[in-house]
Short mmCIF file of C-alpha atoms and ligand atoms in Angstrom, two decimals:
data_model
loop_
_atom_site.label_atom_id
_atom_site.label_comp_id
_atom_site.label_asym_id
_atom_site.label_seq_id
_atom_site.Cartn_x
_atom_site.Cartn_y
_atom_site.Cartn_z
CA MET A 4 14.50 -16.57 -1.27
CA GLU A 5 11.71 -19.07 -0.91
CA TYR A 6 8.38 -17.36 -0.22
CA ASN A 7 5.90 -19.23 2.00
CA ILE A 8 3.51 -16.44 2.95
CA LEU A 9 3.69 -14.17 -0.09
CA LYS A 10 2.39 -15.51 -3.40
CA THR A 11 3.44 -13.46 -6.39
CA ASP A 12 2.28 -13.18 -9.97
CA LEU A 13 3.83 -10.84 -12.55
CA SER A 14 2.00 -10.05 -15.76
CA PHE A 15 2.12 -6.97 -18.03
CA GLY A 16 4.35 -5.20 -15.49
CA VAL A 17 1.80 -5.66 -12.68
CA LEU A 18 3.08 -7.63 -9.69
CA THR A 19 0.21 -9.07 -7.65
CA VAL A 20 1.23 -10.09 -4.15
CA THR A 21 -1.20 -12.23 -2.16
CA ILE A 22 -0.71 -12.65 1.57
CA ASN A 23 -1.42 -16.28 2.28
CA ARG A 24 -1.55 -17.37 5.90
CA ILE A 25 -5.18 -18.39 6.03
CA LYS A 26 -5.02 -20.34 9.30
CA ALA A 27 -4.27 -17.09 11.16
CA MET A 28 -6.43 -14.79 9.00
CA ASN A 29 -3.18 -13.66 7.29
CA ALA A 30 -1.89 -12.14 10.55
CA LEU A 31 1.57 -10.59 10.23
CA ASN A 32 4.39 -12.56 11.84
CA THR A 33 8.18 -12.18 11.67
CA ARG A 34 8.30 -14.45 8.61
CA PHE A 35 5.95 -12.07 6.76
CA PHE A 36 8.31 -9.14 7.39
CA ILE A 37 11.37 -11.14 6.29
CA GLU A 38 9.59 -12.11 3.07
CA MET A 39 8.24 -8.60 2.40
CA ASP A 40 11.70 -7.04 2.96
CA SER A 41 13.21 -9.52 0.53
CA LEU A 42 10.47 -8.90 -2.03
CA VAL A 43 10.88 -5.12 -1.80
CA GLY A 44 14.63 -5.63 -2.39
CA GLU A 45 13.92 -7.76 -5.46
CA ILE A 46 11.40 -5.27 -6.85
CA LYS A 47 13.97 -2.46 -6.62
CA GLU A 48 16.27 -4.51 -8.88
CA ASN A 49 13.60 -5.69 -11.32
CA LYS A 50 12.74 -3.15 -14.02
CA GLU A 51 9.92 -5.36 -15.30
CA VAL A 52 7.83 -4.59 -12.22
CA LYS A 53 6.00 -1.34 -12.93
CA ILE A 54 3.32 -1.46 -10.25
CA MET A 55 2.35 -3.65 -7.31
CA ILE A 56 -1.02 -4.80 -5.96
CA ILE A 57 -1.25 -6.27 -2.44
CA THR A 58 -4.23 -8.40 -1.48
CA GLY A 59 -5.11 -11.20 0.96
CA GLU A 60 -6.10 -14.80 0.42
CA ASP A 61 -9.56 -15.98 1.48
CA LYS A 62 -11.83 -13.85 3.71
CA SER A 63 -9.16 -11.71 5.32
CA PHE A 64 -6.80 -9.07 3.95
CA VAL A 65 -4.75 -9.10 7.17
CA ALA A 66 -6.31 -9.45 10.65
CA GLY A 67 -3.46 -7.59 12.35
CA ALA A 68 -0.08 -8.38 13.79
CA ASP A 69 0.23 -11.95 15.05
CA ILE A 70 -1.11 -11.75 18.61
CA ALA A 71 0.25 -15.21 19.48
CA GLU A 72 3.76 -14.09 18.51
CA MET A 73 3.47 -10.82 20.47
CA VAL A 74 1.83 -11.94 23.70
CA ASN A 75 4.97 -12.86 25.69
CA LYS A 76 7.27 -10.12 24.46
CA ASN A 77 8.92 -7.74 26.91
CA CYS A 78 9.19 -3.96 26.39
CA GLU A 79 12.41 -4.12 24.35
CA GLU A 80 11.09 -6.94 22.19
CA GLY A 81 7.79 -5.08 21.68
CA THR A 82 9.65 -1.98 20.52
CA ALA A 83 11.86 -4.08 18.23
CA PHE A 84 8.81 -5.83 16.72
CA SER A 85 7.22 -2.44 16.12
CA ARG A 86 10.38 -0.98 14.51
CA MET A 87 10.76 -4.02 12.25
CA GLY A 88 7.24 -3.58 10.92
CA GLN A 89 7.58 0.20 10.64
CA ASN A 90 10.77 -0.18 8.60
CA THR A 91 9.18 -2.70 6.24
CA PHE A 92 6.07 -0.56 5.70
CA ARG A 93 8.21 2.53 5.17
CA SER A 94 10.33 0.81 2.51
CA LEU A 95 7.12 -0.32 0.81
CA GLU A 96 5.79 3.23 0.95
CA LEU A 97 9.04 4.62 -0.49
CA LEU A 98 9.22 2.14 -3.40
CA ASN A 99 9.50 4.16 -6.59
CA ILE A 100 6.60 2.26 -8.19
CA PRO A 101 2.93 2.67 -7.22
CA VAL A 102 1.57 0.22 -4.64
CA ILE A 103 -2.18 -0.46 -4.51
CA ALA A 104 -3.98 -2.25 -1.67
CA ALA A 105 -6.85 -4.42 -2.94
CA VAL A 106 -8.68 -5.01 0.31
CA ASN A 107 -10.73 -8.21 0.11
CA GLY A 108 -11.80 -8.68 3.73
CA PHE A 109 -10.68 -7.91 7.29
CA ALA A 110 -8.02 -5.18 7.41
CA LEU A 111 -7.61 -4.88 11.16
CA GLY A 112 -4.83 -3.45 13.31
CA GLY A 113 -1.53 -4.03 11.49
CA GLY A 114 -3.58 -5.01 8.43
CA MET A 115 -5.21 -1.60 8.23
CA GLU A 116 -1.77 -0.09 8.85
CA LEU A 117 -0.42 -2.06 5.88
CA THR A 118 -3.18 -0.69 3.62
CA MET A 119 -2.25 2.83 4.75
CA ALA A 120 1.39 2.32 3.72
CA CYS A 121 0.13 1.66 0.17
CA ASP A 122 -0.44 4.57 -2.23
CA PHE A 123 -4.22 4.05 -2.32
CA ARG A 124 -6.85 1.48 -1.48
CA ILE A 125 -9.52 -0.30 -3.53
CA ALA A 126 -11.96 -2.23 -1.34
CA SER A 127 -14.46 -5.02 -1.86
CA THR A 128 -17.87 -4.51 -0.27
CA LYS A 129 -16.78 -7.34 2.07
CA ALA A 130 -13.80 -5.34 3.38
CA LYS A 131 -13.81 -4.31 7.03
CA PHE A 132 -11.43 -1.76 8.54
CA GLY A 133 -10.56 -1.16 12.18
CA GLN A 134 -7.86 -0.49 14.72
CA PRO A 135 -8.75 -2.80 17.64
CA GLU A 136 -5.43 -2.32 19.48
CA VAL A 137 -6.67 -0.43 22.58
CA GLY A 138 -9.06 -3.31 23.21
CA LEU A 139 -5.97 -5.51 23.55
CA GLY A 140 -4.31 -2.95 25.81
CA LEU A 141 -2.05 -1.86 22.94
CA ILE A 142 -1.73 0.95 20.44
CA PRO A 143 -0.92 0.58 16.74
CA GLY A 144 2.78 -0.10 16.25
CA TYR A 145 3.31 0.13 12.49
CA ALA A 146 2.89 3.93 12.34
CA GLY A 147 -0.91 3.68 12.12
CA THR A 148 -1.23 6.42 14.74
CA GLN A 149 0.61 8.68 12.30
CA ARG A 150 -0.78 7.65 8.91
CA LEU A 151 -4.44 7.41 9.92
CA SER A 152 -4.70 11.05 10.99
CA ARG A 153 -2.81 12.15 7.88
CA LEU A 154 -5.20 10.21 5.66
CA THR A 155 -8.51 10.88 7.38
CA GLY A 156 -8.01 13.86 9.72
CA LEU A 157 -7.59 13.99 13.48
CA GLY A 158 -11.22 13.48 14.45
CA ASN A 159 -11.73 10.37 12.32
CA ALA A 160 -8.39 8.91 13.42
CA LEU A 161 -8.96 9.45 17.13
CA TYR A 162 -12.54 8.18 16.85
CA LEU A 163 -11.46 4.93 15.17
CA LEU A 164 -8.45 4.44 17.44
CA MET A 165 -10.38 5.09 20.66
CA THR A 166 -13.65 3.29 19.89
CA THR A 167 -12.11 0.37 17.92
CA ASP A 168 -15.22 0.52 15.73
CA ILE A 169 -14.94 -1.74 12.71
CA ILE A 170 -16.22 0.08 9.64
CA ASP A 171 -17.32 -1.23 6.28
CA ALA A 172 -15.90 -0.23 2.90
CA LYS A 173 -18.56 2.42 2.22
CA SER A 174 -17.85 4.18 5.52
CA ALA A 175 -14.12 3.94 4.78
CA LEU A 176 -14.82 5.60 1.42
CA LEU A 177 -16.67 8.45 3.13
CA ILE A 178 -13.66 9.34 5.31
CA GLY A 179 -11.16 9.00 2.46
CA LEU A 180 -9.56 5.84 3.81
CA VAL A 181 -10.40 4.01 0.57
CA GLN A 182 -10.68 5.45 -2.92
CA LYS A 183 -13.06 2.98 -4.58
CA VAL A 184 -15.49 0.24 -3.51
CA VAL A 185 -16.45 -2.64 -5.80
CA GLU A 186 -18.31 -5.97 -5.58
CA PRO A 187 -16.06 -8.79 -4.23
CA GLU A 188 -15.93 -10.65 -7.57
CA MET A 189 -14.78 -7.45 -9.30
CA LEU A 190 -12.01 -6.53 -6.83
CA MET A 191 -8.97 -7.96 -8.60
CA GLU A 192 -10.34 -7.10 -12.04
CA GLU A 193 -10.79 -3.49 -10.97
CA ALA A 194 -7.38 -3.32 -9.26
CA LEU A 195 -5.72 -4.74 -12.39
CA LYS A 196 -7.64 -2.33 -14.62
CA ILE A 197 -6.46 0.63 -12.52
CA ALA A 198 -2.91 -0.75 -12.45
CA LYS A 199 -2.82 -1.11 -16.26
CA GLN A 200 -4.26 2.39 -16.66
CA ILE A 201 -1.41 3.77 -14.52
CA VAL A 202 1.22 1.66 -16.35
CA SER A 203 0.05 3.12 -19.70
CA LYS A 204 1.07 6.66 -18.56
CA GLY A 205 4.53 8.20 -18.68
CA PRO A 206 6.65 5.93 -16.43
CA GLN A 207 8.96 8.70 -15.26
CA ALA A 208 5.99 10.99 -14.65
CA ILE A 209 4.28 8.35 -12.51
CA LYS A 210 7.42 7.86 -10.41
CA LYS A 211 7.80 11.60 -10.02
CA VAL A 212 4.17 12.12 -9.04
CA LYS A 213 4.63 9.63 -6.20
CA GLN A 214 7.92 11.14 -5.11
CA VAL A 215 6.81 14.77 -5.24
CA VAL A 216 3.43 14.19 -3.57
CA ARG A 217 4.89 12.04 -0.79
CA LYS A 218 7.92 14.26 -0.11
CA GLY A 219 5.92 17.45 -0.52
CA TYR A 220 3.36 16.23 2.03
CA GLU A 221 6.01 16.59 4.72
CA MET A 222 7.20 20.04 3.52
CA SER A 223 5.93 23.60 3.53
CA LEU A 224 3.86 24.53 0.46
CA GLU A 225 6.71 26.72 -0.81
CA ASP A 226 9.32 23.95 -0.52
CA GLY A 227 6.92 21.40 -2.03
CA ALA A 228 6.18 23.71 -4.96
CA ALA A 229 9.92 24.22 -5.54
CA LEU A 230 10.40 20.44 -5.56
CA GLU A 231 7.52 20.16 -8.05
CA ALA A 232 9.06 22.76 -10.39
CA GLU A 233 12.40 20.94 -10.33
CA HIS A 234 10.83 17.57 -11.21
CA PHE A 235 8.48 19.20 -13.75
CA GLY A 236 11.48 20.65 -15.55
CA SER A 237 13.33 17.34 -15.54
CA LEU A 238 10.64 15.88 -17.82
CA PHE A 239 11.42 18.40 -20.62
CA GLY A 240 14.10 18.44 -23.29
CA ASP A 241 15.28 16.34 -26.23
CA ASN A 242 14.41 12.63 -25.92
CA SER A 243 12.47 13.33 -22.75
CA GLU A 244 9.24 11.68 -21.73
CA GLY A 245 7.47 15.04 -21.66
CA ARG A 246 8.58 15.89 -25.20
CA GLU A 247 7.26 12.53 -26.47
CA GLY A 248 3.97 12.83 -24.54
CA MET A 249 3.25 16.34 -25.78
CA LYS A 250 4.36 15.58 -29.37
CA ALA A 251 2.09 12.50 -29.40
CA PHE A 252 -0.85 14.68 -28.33
CA LEU A 253 -0.19 17.23 -31.07
CA GLU A 254 0.33 14.49 -33.68
CA LYS A 255 -2.87 12.71 -32.53
CA ARG A 256 -1.12 9.41 -31.80
CA LYS A 257 -0.33 7.28 -28.77
CA PRO A 258 2.93 8.14 -27.00
CA GLU A 259 5.79 5.65 -27.15
CA TRP A 260 7.48 5.67 -23.76
N1 CO8 B 308 -3.06 -12.85 15.35
C1 CO8 B 308 -2.97 -14.19 15.50
N2 CO8 B 308 -3.96 -15.04 15.16
C2 CO8 B 308 -5.09 -14.51 14.65
C3 CO8 B 308 -5.26 -13.13 14.48
C4 CO8 B 308 -4.17 -12.27 14.85
N3 CO8 B 308 -4.22 -10.95 14.68
N4 CO8 B 308 -6.48 -12.90 13.94
C5 CO8 B 308 -7.06 -14.12 13.81
N5 CO8 B 308 -6.23 -15.09 14.24
C6 CO8 B 308 -6.45 -16.54 14.27
C7 CO8 B 308 -7.41 -16.91 15.40
O1 CO8 B 308 -6.73 -17.00 16.63
C8 CO8 B 308 -7.94 -18.24 14.90
O2 CO8 B 308 -6.98 -19.23 15.16
P1 CO8 B 308 -7.46 -20.70 15.68
O3 CO8 B 308 -8.27 -21.23 14.53
O4 CO8 B 308 -6.17 -21.40 15.88
O5 CO8 B 308 -8.28 -20.47 16.90
C9 CO8 B 308 -7.98 -18.06 13.39
O6 CO8 B 308 -7.13 -16.95 13.09
C10 CO8 B 308 -9.36 -17.71 12.87
O7 CO8 B 308 -9.84 -16.59 13.60
P2 CO8 B 308 -11.31 -16.53 14.27
O8 CO8 B 308 -11.74 -17.89 14.70
O9 CO8 B 308 -11.28 -15.47 15.31
O10 CO8 B 308 -12.17 -16.10 12.98
P3 CO8 B 308 -13.52 -15.25 12.95
O11 CO8 B 308 -14.00 -15.31 11.54
O12 CO8 B 308 -14.44 -15.68 14.03
O13 CO8 B 308 -13.06 -13.73 13.30
C11 CO8 B 308 -11.65 -11.79 13.11
C12 CO8 B 308 -12.23 -13.03 12.41
C13 CO8 B 308 -12.77 -10.78 13.41
C14 CO8 B 308 -10.63 -11.18 12.17
C15 CO8 B 308 -10.98 -12.21 14.46
O14 CO8 B 308 -10.07 -13.28 14.18
C16 CO8 B 308 -10.21 -11.14 15.14
O15 CO8 B 308 -10.81 -10.31 15.80
N6 CO8 B 308 -8.85 -11.16 15.04
C17 CO8 B 308 -7.99 -10.27 15.75
C18 CO8 B 308 -8.07 -8.86 15.20
C19 CO8 B 308 -7.18 -7.94 15.97
O16 CO8 B 308 -7.38 -7.67 17.14
N7 CO8 B 308 -6.14 -7.41 15.28
C20 CO8 B 308 -5.21 -6.49 15.85
C21 CO8 B 308 -4.02 -7.23 16.33
S1 CO8 B 308 -2.90 -6.16 17.19
C22 CO8 B 308 -2.11 -5.33 15.94
O17 CO8 B 308 -2.33 -5.54 14.78
C23 CO8 B 308 -1.12 -4.34 16.40
C24 CO8 B 308 -0.28 -3.89 15.24
C25 CO8 B 308 0.95 -3.22 15.72
C26 CO8 B 308 1.91 -4.16 16.29
C27 CO8 B 308 3.22 -3.54 16.42
C28 CO8 B 308 4.25 -4.45 16.98
C29 CO8 B 308 4.40 -4.39 18.41
#
């Protein structure tokens, strides 16, 4: 498919995806979701892609869902628009490779929701986060009401959703919404450094960490621990990744995955 909004670059197994719709502050329209669905489908088939970084072009990461596209929708169309975005973000979240948000600027409304569907977030000091929906007479529609409280706790989520306060990267770090804050000119360098660090680890182990943590988060501790033990065991045995990793440690050499 021809991509107009998503710009991609693949090097050393790291796929960098830049959202490029500058005239609307990279707001998310139907075309974005069509392109992202297609890209997720391609990534699933492409073994060369080991990790993905999502960022935004210019001064915005994503300034929300496209308000101009939403304004005249009726109830059914509003629900459908919400479900479309939820499905795309969920498939991104369930990708079996890590997905990092490199937040360069405004991450508002659907933009902040997109960052929350990623595995973790690195932010530039210029990043701004907020859920302005209630000011538009709306609520988040891409599962932000669900992910924000899971990531930051009920009080922080309800505070941000009710006040619509826009917070900077350092405040986002304090509530656990972002994991690292760097100077703007260092953002992509840092995101790539982290991506390469992750890619250098056991590839099966990385996939399993994501799977077990994400699935386990929705389970009881006992069920999650049982899932962990099962996946832990699957990394052992002849020709396994675990055998190679542990042998490499004992032989004081780098593992060959
Ligand atoms: N949708 C459509 N267009 C947008 C959006 C948006 N979310 N954000 C900015 N734009 C457009 C502006 O209309 C403007 O267009 P034009 O040049 O044609 O007038 C252009 O981008 C530049 O924007 P500004 O002139 O406003 O730029 P500033 O630097 O002054 O301000 C801001 C930047 C602060 C980002 C400001 O543009 C802003 O507040 N944007 C809206 C932020 C917002 O409210 N986002 C939430 C949207 S609702 C949402 O995301 C709900 C998600 C769930 C939906 C589920 C489906 C139903």
